[in-house]
Amino acid sequence: MMPSPKLHYEHDVLRGRLALIDEWVAYLPGARYTLAHIIQAVAARFDDHAEREEALLFGLHLGAQRLPAFVTELPDAHREYRARMASLLTQLLARDEPLDERAAVLARDLASDLQEHLVQEETHLFPLLDRYVREMPRRLFTRISTRQGRYGRAIGGLSADTSIWRAVIA
């Protein structure tokens, strides 16, 4: 099983929720709690998705000599999006402060930037992950090692290949 079909599915779900952000921004300030609820749903789905991608990246980093900058910087980008969502939620849920146009701009920018991020992942990351998994012999998927082995380095008791497989089937 290649990782990209599952990741593409998750991207489709995220895109649907991001479209809701764009739709509900038009109703600010009256729909601030509805928009906050939608952003919480995006954040929860994004967290699960980002964790899966980062588990796959763990194995990719160990198995590859050189990776594109976009791929190596992915965990930092995920942290940035989490921080942006948290900041926007704080602003939306602050009952004492009236919302101004900045909240709408932040929400639109977040949705747009996340859409672009998903495209970048599909373009740069997914093909690397699929190729890595496709080229890996099946027996390595089940190999758990706690030391430098014939097939790769092990960290935390899991070989790179095992972490990839677990992320794919999770």
PDB file of C-alpha atoms in Angstrom:
ATOM      1  CA  MET A   1       0.000   0.000   0.000  1.00  0.00           C
ATOM      2  CA  MET A   2       1.385   3.360  -1.049  1.00  0.00           C
ATOM      3  CA  PRO A   3       1.039   6.228   1.423  1.00  0.00           C
ATOM      4  CA  SER A   4      -0.217   8.838  -1.019  1.00  0.00           C
ATOM      5  CA  PRO A   5      -3.816   7.577  -1.523  1.00  0.00           C
ATOM      6  CA  LYS A   6      -4.521   7.898   2.199  1.00  0.00           C
ATOM      7  CA  LEU A   7      -2.774  11.266   2.347  1.00  0.00           C
ATOM      8  CA  HIS A   8      -4.699  12.485  -0.726  1.00  0.00           C
ATOM      9  CA  TYR A   9      -7.948  11.488   0.991  1.00  0.00           C
ATOM     10  CA  GLU A  10      -6.944  13.485   4.070  1.00  0.00           C
ATOM     11  CA  HIS A  11      -6.098  16.461   1.847  1.00  0.00           C
ATOM     12  CA  ASP A  12      -9.550  16.264   0.258  1.00  0.00           C
ATOM     13  CA  VAL A  13     -11.171  16.363   3.702  1.00  0.00           C
ATOM     14  CA  LEU A  14      -9.008  19.325   4.701  1.00  0.00           C
ATOM     15  CA  ARG A  15      -9.861  21.153   1.465  1.00  0.00           C
ATOM     16  CA  GLY A  16     -13.557  20.768   2.203  1.00  0.00           C
ATOM     17  CA  ARG A  17     -13.114  22.269   5.643  1.00  0.00           C
ATOM     18  CA  LEU A  18     -10.899  25.055   4.313  1.00  0.00           C
ATOM     19  CA  ALA A  19     -13.643  25.941   1.822  1.00  0.00           C
ATOM     20  CA  LEU A  20     -15.985  26.367   4.778  1.00  0.00           C
ATOM     21  CA  ILE A  21     -13.603  28.925   6.274  1.00  0.00           C
ATOM     22  CA  ASP A  22     -13.767  30.994   3.082  1.00  0.00           C
ATOM     23  CA  GLU A  23     -17.549  30.694   3.051  1.00  0.00           C
ATOM     24  CA  TRP A  24     -18.142  31.693   6.692  1.00  0.00           C
ATOM     25  CA  VAL A  25     -15.662  34.593   6.782  1.00  0.00           C
ATOM     26  CA  ALA A  26     -18.259  36.615   4.898  1.00  0.00           C
ATOM     27  CA  TYR A  27     -20.560  36.394   7.947  1.00  0.00           C
ATOM     28  CA  LEU A  28     -18.120  37.902  10.437  1.00  0.00           C
ATOM     29  CA  PRO A  29     -18.470  39.283  13.050  1.00  0.00           C
ATOM     30  CA  GLY A  30     -21.843  37.627  13.573  1.00  0.00           C
ATOM     31  CA  ALA A  31     -20.606  34.093  12.887  1.00  0.00           C
ATOM     32  CA  ARG A  32     -17.445  34.239  14.960  1.00  0.00           C
ATOM     33  CA  TYR A  33     -18.272  31.092  16.955  1.00  0.00           C
ATOM     34  CA  THR A  34     -19.309  29.135  13.876  1.00  0.00           C
ATOM     35  CA  LEU A  35     -16.028  30.084  12.216  1.00  0.00           C
ATOM     36  CA  ALA A  36     -14.142  29.167  15.401  1.00  0.00           C
ATOM     37  CA  HIS A  37     -15.821  25.753  15.375  1.00  0.00           C
ATOM     38  CA  ILE A  38     -14.814  25.204  11.742  1.00  0.00           C
ATOM     39  CA  ILE A  39     -11.216  26.226  12.468  1.00  0.00           C
ATOM     40  CA  GLN A  40     -11.144  23.841  15.446  1.00  0.00           C
ATOM     41  CA  ALA A  41     -12.258  21.049  13.101  1.00  0.00           C
ATOM     42  CA  VAL A  42      -9.552  21.997  10.583  1.00  0.00           C
ATOM     43  CA  ALA A  43      -6.955  22.119  13.357  1.00  0.00           C
ATOM     44  CA  ALA A  44      -7.911  18.673  14.682  1.00  0.00           C
ATOM     45  CA  ARG A  45      -7.806  17.081  11.210  1.00  0.00           C
ATOM     46  CA  PHE A  46      -4.592  18.935  10.386  1.00  0.00           C
ATOM     47  CA  ASP A  47      -2.915  17.693  13.591  1.00  0.00           C
ATOM     48  CA  ASP A  48      -3.730  14.057  12.788  1.00  0.00           C
ATOM     49  CA  HIS A  49      -2.612  14.468   9.202  1.00  0.00           C
ATOM     50  CA  ALA A  50       0.608  16.299  10.087  1.00  0.00           C
ATOM     51  CA  GLU A  51       1.536  13.615  12.629  1.00  0.00           C
ATOM     52  CA  ARG A  52       1.120  10.926   9.964  1.00  0.00           C
ATOM     53  CA  GLU A  53       3.240  12.886   7.475  1.00  0.00           C
ATOM     54  CA  GLU A  54       5.943  13.523  10.033  1.00  0.00           C
ATOM     55  CA  ALA A  55       6.089   9.814  10.913  1.00  0.00           C
ATOM     56  CA  LEU A  56       6.601   9.111   7.224  1.00  0.00           C
ATOM     57  CA  LEU A  57       9.235  11.842   7.053  1.00  0.00           C
ATOM     58  CA  PHE A  58      11.147  10.177   9.890  1.00  0.00           C
ATOM     59  CA  GLY A  59      11.743   7.128   7.709  1.00  0.00           C
ATOM     60  CA  LEU A  60      12.350   9.197   4.608  1.00  0.00           C
ATOM     61  CA  HIS A  61      15.060  11.216   6.364  1.00  0.00           C
ATOM     62  CA  LEU A  62      16.829   8.046   7.441  1.00  0.00           C
ATOM     63  CA  GLY A  63      16.517   6.353   4.083  1.00  0.00           C
ATOM     64  CA  ALA A  64      17.542   9.208   1.816  1.00  0.00           C
ATOM     65  CA  GLN A  65      20.834  10.965   1.372  1.00  0.00           C
ATOM     66  CA  ARG A  66      19.463  14.307   0.240  1.00  0.00           C
ATOM     67  CA  LEU A  67      15.932  15.660   0.383  1.00  0.00           C
ATOM     68  CA  PRO A  68      14.398  18.819  -1.131  1.00  0.00           C
ATOM     69  CA  ALA A  69      14.222  21.811   1.195  1.00  0.00           C
ATOM     70  CA  PHE A  70      10.412  21.749   1.192  1.00  0.00           C
ATOM     71  CA  VAL A  71      10.470  18.232   2.616  1.00  0.00           C
ATOM     72  CA  THR A  72      13.055  18.915   5.309  1.00  0.00           C
ATOM     73  CA  GLU A  73      11.221  22.076   6.409  1.00  0.00           C
ATOM     74  CA  LEU A  74       7.804  20.417   6.590  1.00  0.00           C
ATOM     75  CA  PRO A  75       7.682  19.978  10.408  1.00  0.00           C
ATOM     76  CA  ASP A  76       8.461  23.701  10.815  1.00  0.00           C
ATOM     77  CA  ALA A  77       5.687  24.593   8.377  1.00  0.00           C
ATOM     78  CA  HIS A  78       3.265  22.375  10.309  1.00  0.00           C
ATOM     79  CA  ARG A  79       4.192  24.142  13.557  1.00  0.00           C
ATOM     80  CA  GLU A  80       3.630  27.514  11.901  1.00  0.00           C
ATOM     81  CA  TYR A  81       0.140  26.527  10.694  1.00  0.00           C
ATOM     82  CA  ARG A  82      -0.765  25.188  14.141  1.00  0.00           C
ATOM     83  CA  ALA A  83       0.339  28.487  15.701  1.00  0.00           C
ATOM     84  CA  ARG A  84      -1.641  30.515  13.159  1.00  0.00           C
ATOM     85  CA  MET A  85      -4.789  28.475  13.816  1.00  0.00           C
ATOM     86  CA  ALA A  86      -4.355  28.833  17.584  1.00  0.00           C
ATOM     87  CA  SER A  87      -3.871  32.591  17.273  1.00  0.00           C
ATOM     88  CA  LEU A  88      -6.947  32.975  15.090  1.00  0.00           C
ATOM     89  CA  LEU A  89      -9.016  30.852  17.477  1.00  0.00           C
ATOM     90  CA  THR A  90      -7.916  32.999  20.404  1.00  0.00           C
ATOM     91  CA  GLN A  91      -9.011  36.097  18.536  1.00  0.00           C
ATOM     92  CA  LEU A  92     -12.361  34.610  17.512  1.00  0.00           C
ATOM     93  CA  LEU A  93     -13.165  33.318  20.978  1.00  0.00           C
ATOM     94  CA  ALA A  94     -12.204  36.521  22.836  1.00  0.00           C
ATOM     95  CA  ARG A  95     -15.674  37.693  23.875  1.00  0.00           C
ATOM     96  CA  ASP A  96     -14.501  41.045  25.181  1.00  0.00           C
ATOM     97  CA  GLU A  97     -12.907  42.205  21.964  1.00  0.00           C
ATOM     98  CA  PRO A  98     -14.846  43.177  18.859  1.00  0.00           C
ATOM     99  CA  LEU A  99     -13.679  41.586  15.641  1.00  0.00           C
ATOM    100  CA  ASP A 100     -12.360  43.770  12.900  1.00  0.00           C
ATOM    101  CA  GLU A 101     -11.356  43.114   9.318  1.00  0.00           C
ATOM    102  CA  ARG A 102      -8.000  41.668  10.469  1.00  0.00           C
ATOM    103  CA  ALA A 103      -9.695  38.476  11.677  1.00  0.00           C
ATOM    104  CA  ALA A 104     -11.301  37.973   8.271  1.00  0.00           C
ATOM    105  CA  VAL A 105      -7.978  38.603   6.526  1.00  0.00           C
ATOM    106  CA  LEU A 106      -6.183  36.169   8.851  1.00  0.00           C
ATOM    107  CA  ALA A 107      -8.813  33.497   8.227  1.00  0.00           C
ATOM    108  CA  ARG A 108      -8.728  33.948   4.445  1.00  0.00           C
ATOM    109  CA  ASP A 109      -4.914  33.966   4.394  1.00  0.00           C
ATOM    110  CA  LEU A 110      -4.772  30.840   6.550  1.00  0.00           C
ATOM    111  CA  ALA A 111      -7.164  28.964   4.259  1.00  0.00           C
ATOM    112  CA  SER A 112      -5.335  30.108   1.124  1.00  0.00           C
ATOM    113  CA  ASP A 113      -1.868  29.323   2.501  1.00  0.00           C
ATOM    114  CA  LEU A 114      -2.951  25.886   3.716  1.00  0.00           C
ATOM    115  CA  GLN A 115      -4.444  25.138   0.289  1.00  0.00           C
ATOM    116  CA  GLU A 116      -1.096  26.018  -1.291  1.00  0.00           C
ATOM    117  CA  HIS A 117       0.735  23.903   1.303  1.00  0.00           C
ATOM    118  CA  LEU A 118      -1.399  20.881   0.379  1.00  0.00           C
ATOM    119  CA  VAL A 119      -0.550  21.343  -3.304  1.00  0.00           C
ATOM    120  CA  GLN A 120       3.150  21.568  -2.470  1.00  0.00           C
ATOM    121  CA  GLU A 121       2.980  18.346  -0.451  1.00  0.00           C
ATOM    122  CA  GLU A 122       1.210  16.543  -3.288  1.00  0.00           C
ATOM    123  CA  THR A 123       3.793  17.807  -5.758  1.00  0.00           C
ATOM    124  CA  HIS A 124       6.996  17.294  -3.768  1.00  0.00           C
ATOM    125  CA  LEU A 125       6.414  14.970  -0.824  1.00  0.00           C
ATOM    126  CA  PHE A 126       3.937  12.335  -1.989  1.00  0.00           C
ATOM    127  CA  PRO A 127       6.013  11.122  -4.976  1.00  0.00           C
ATOM    128  CA  LEU A 128       9.068  10.750  -2.708  1.00  0.00           C
ATOM    129  CA  LEU A 129       7.104   8.753  -0.150  1.00  0.00           C
ATOM    130  CA  ASP A 130       5.562   6.481  -2.762  1.00  0.00           C
ATOM    131  CA  ARG A 131       8.929   5.840  -4.423  1.00  0.00           C
ATOM    132  CA  TYR A 132      10.582   5.129  -1.079  1.00  0.00           C
ATOM    133  CA  VAL A 133       7.923   2.618  -0.062  1.00  0.00           C
ATOM    134  CA  ARG A 134       7.807   1.018  -3.533  1.00  0.00           C
ATOM    135  CA  GLU A 135      11.588   0.460  -3.577  1.00  0.00           C
ATOM    136  CA  MET A 136      11.712  -1.033  -0.096  1.00  0.00           C
ATOM    137  CA  PRO A 137      11.699  -4.842   0.063  1.00  0.00           C
ATOM    138  CA  ARG A 138       8.611  -6.198   1.826  1.00  0.00           C
ATOM    139  CA  ARG A 139      10.641  -7.938   4.528  1.00  0.00           C
ATOM    140  CA  LEU A 140      11.904  -4.585   5.780  1.00  0.00           C
ATOM    141  CA  PHE A 141       8.373  -3.461   6.656  1.00  0.00           C
ATOM    142  CA  THR A 142       8.221  -5.857   9.568  1.00  0.00           C
ATOM    143  CA  ARG A 143      11.834  -5.601  10.691  1.00  0.00           C
ATOM    144  CA  ILE A 144      12.223  -3.930  14.070  1.00  0.00           C
ATOM    145  CA  SER A 145      15.758  -3.176  15.098  1.00  0.00           C
ATOM    146  CA  THR A 146      17.409  -1.497  18.048  1.00  0.00           C
ATOM    147  CA  ARG A 147      20.864  -1.149  16.562  1.00  0.00           C
ATOM    148  CA  GLN A 148      22.654  -0.154  13.380  1.00  0.00           C
ATOM    149  CA  GLY A 149      21.600  -2.914  11.045  1.00  0.00           C
ATOM    150  CA  ARG A 150      22.286  -4.156   7.590  1.00  0.00           C
ATOM    151  CA  TYR A 151      19.242  -2.288   6.208  1.00  0.00           C
ATOM    152  CA  GLY A 152      19.491   1.037   7.977  1.00  0.00           C
ATOM    153  CA  ARG A 153      19.875   2.923  11.187  1.00  0.00           C
ATOM    154  CA  ALA A 154      17.429   2.456  14.006  1.00  0.00           C
ATOM    155  CA  ILE A 155      16.221   5.182  16.302  1.00  0.00           C
ATOM    156  CA  GLY A 156      14.005   4.620  19.292  1.00  0.00           C
ATOM    157  CA  GLY A 157      13.782   0.915  18.601  1.00  0.00           C
ATOM    158  CA  LEU A 158      12.182   1.276  15.171  1.00  0.00           C
ATOM    159  CA  SER A 159      14.013   1.098  11.894  1.00  0.00           C
ATOM    160  CA  ALA A 160      13.241   3.775   9.337  1.00  0.00           C
ATOM    161  CA  ASP A 161      11.439   1.192   7.247  1.00  0.00           C
ATOM    162  CA  THR A 162       9.223   0.093  10.123  1.00  0.00           C
ATOM    163  CA  SER A 163       8.210   3.666  10.921  1.00  0.00           C
ATOM    164  CA  ILE A 164       7.239   4.231   7.288  1.00  0.00           C
ATOM    165  CA  TRP A 165       5.105   1.085   7.206  1.00  0.00           C
ATOM    166  CA  ARG A 166       3.368   1.885  10.483  1.00  0.00           C
ATOM    167  CA  ALA A 167       2.535   5.392   9.273  1.00  0.00           C
ATOM    168  CA  VAL A 168       1.209   4.013   5.990  1.00  0.00           C
ATOM    169  CA  ILE A 169      -1.142   1.509   7.644  1.00  0.00           C
ATOM    170  CA  ALA A 170      -2.159   3.747  10.556  1.00  0.00           C
TER     171      ALA A 170
END
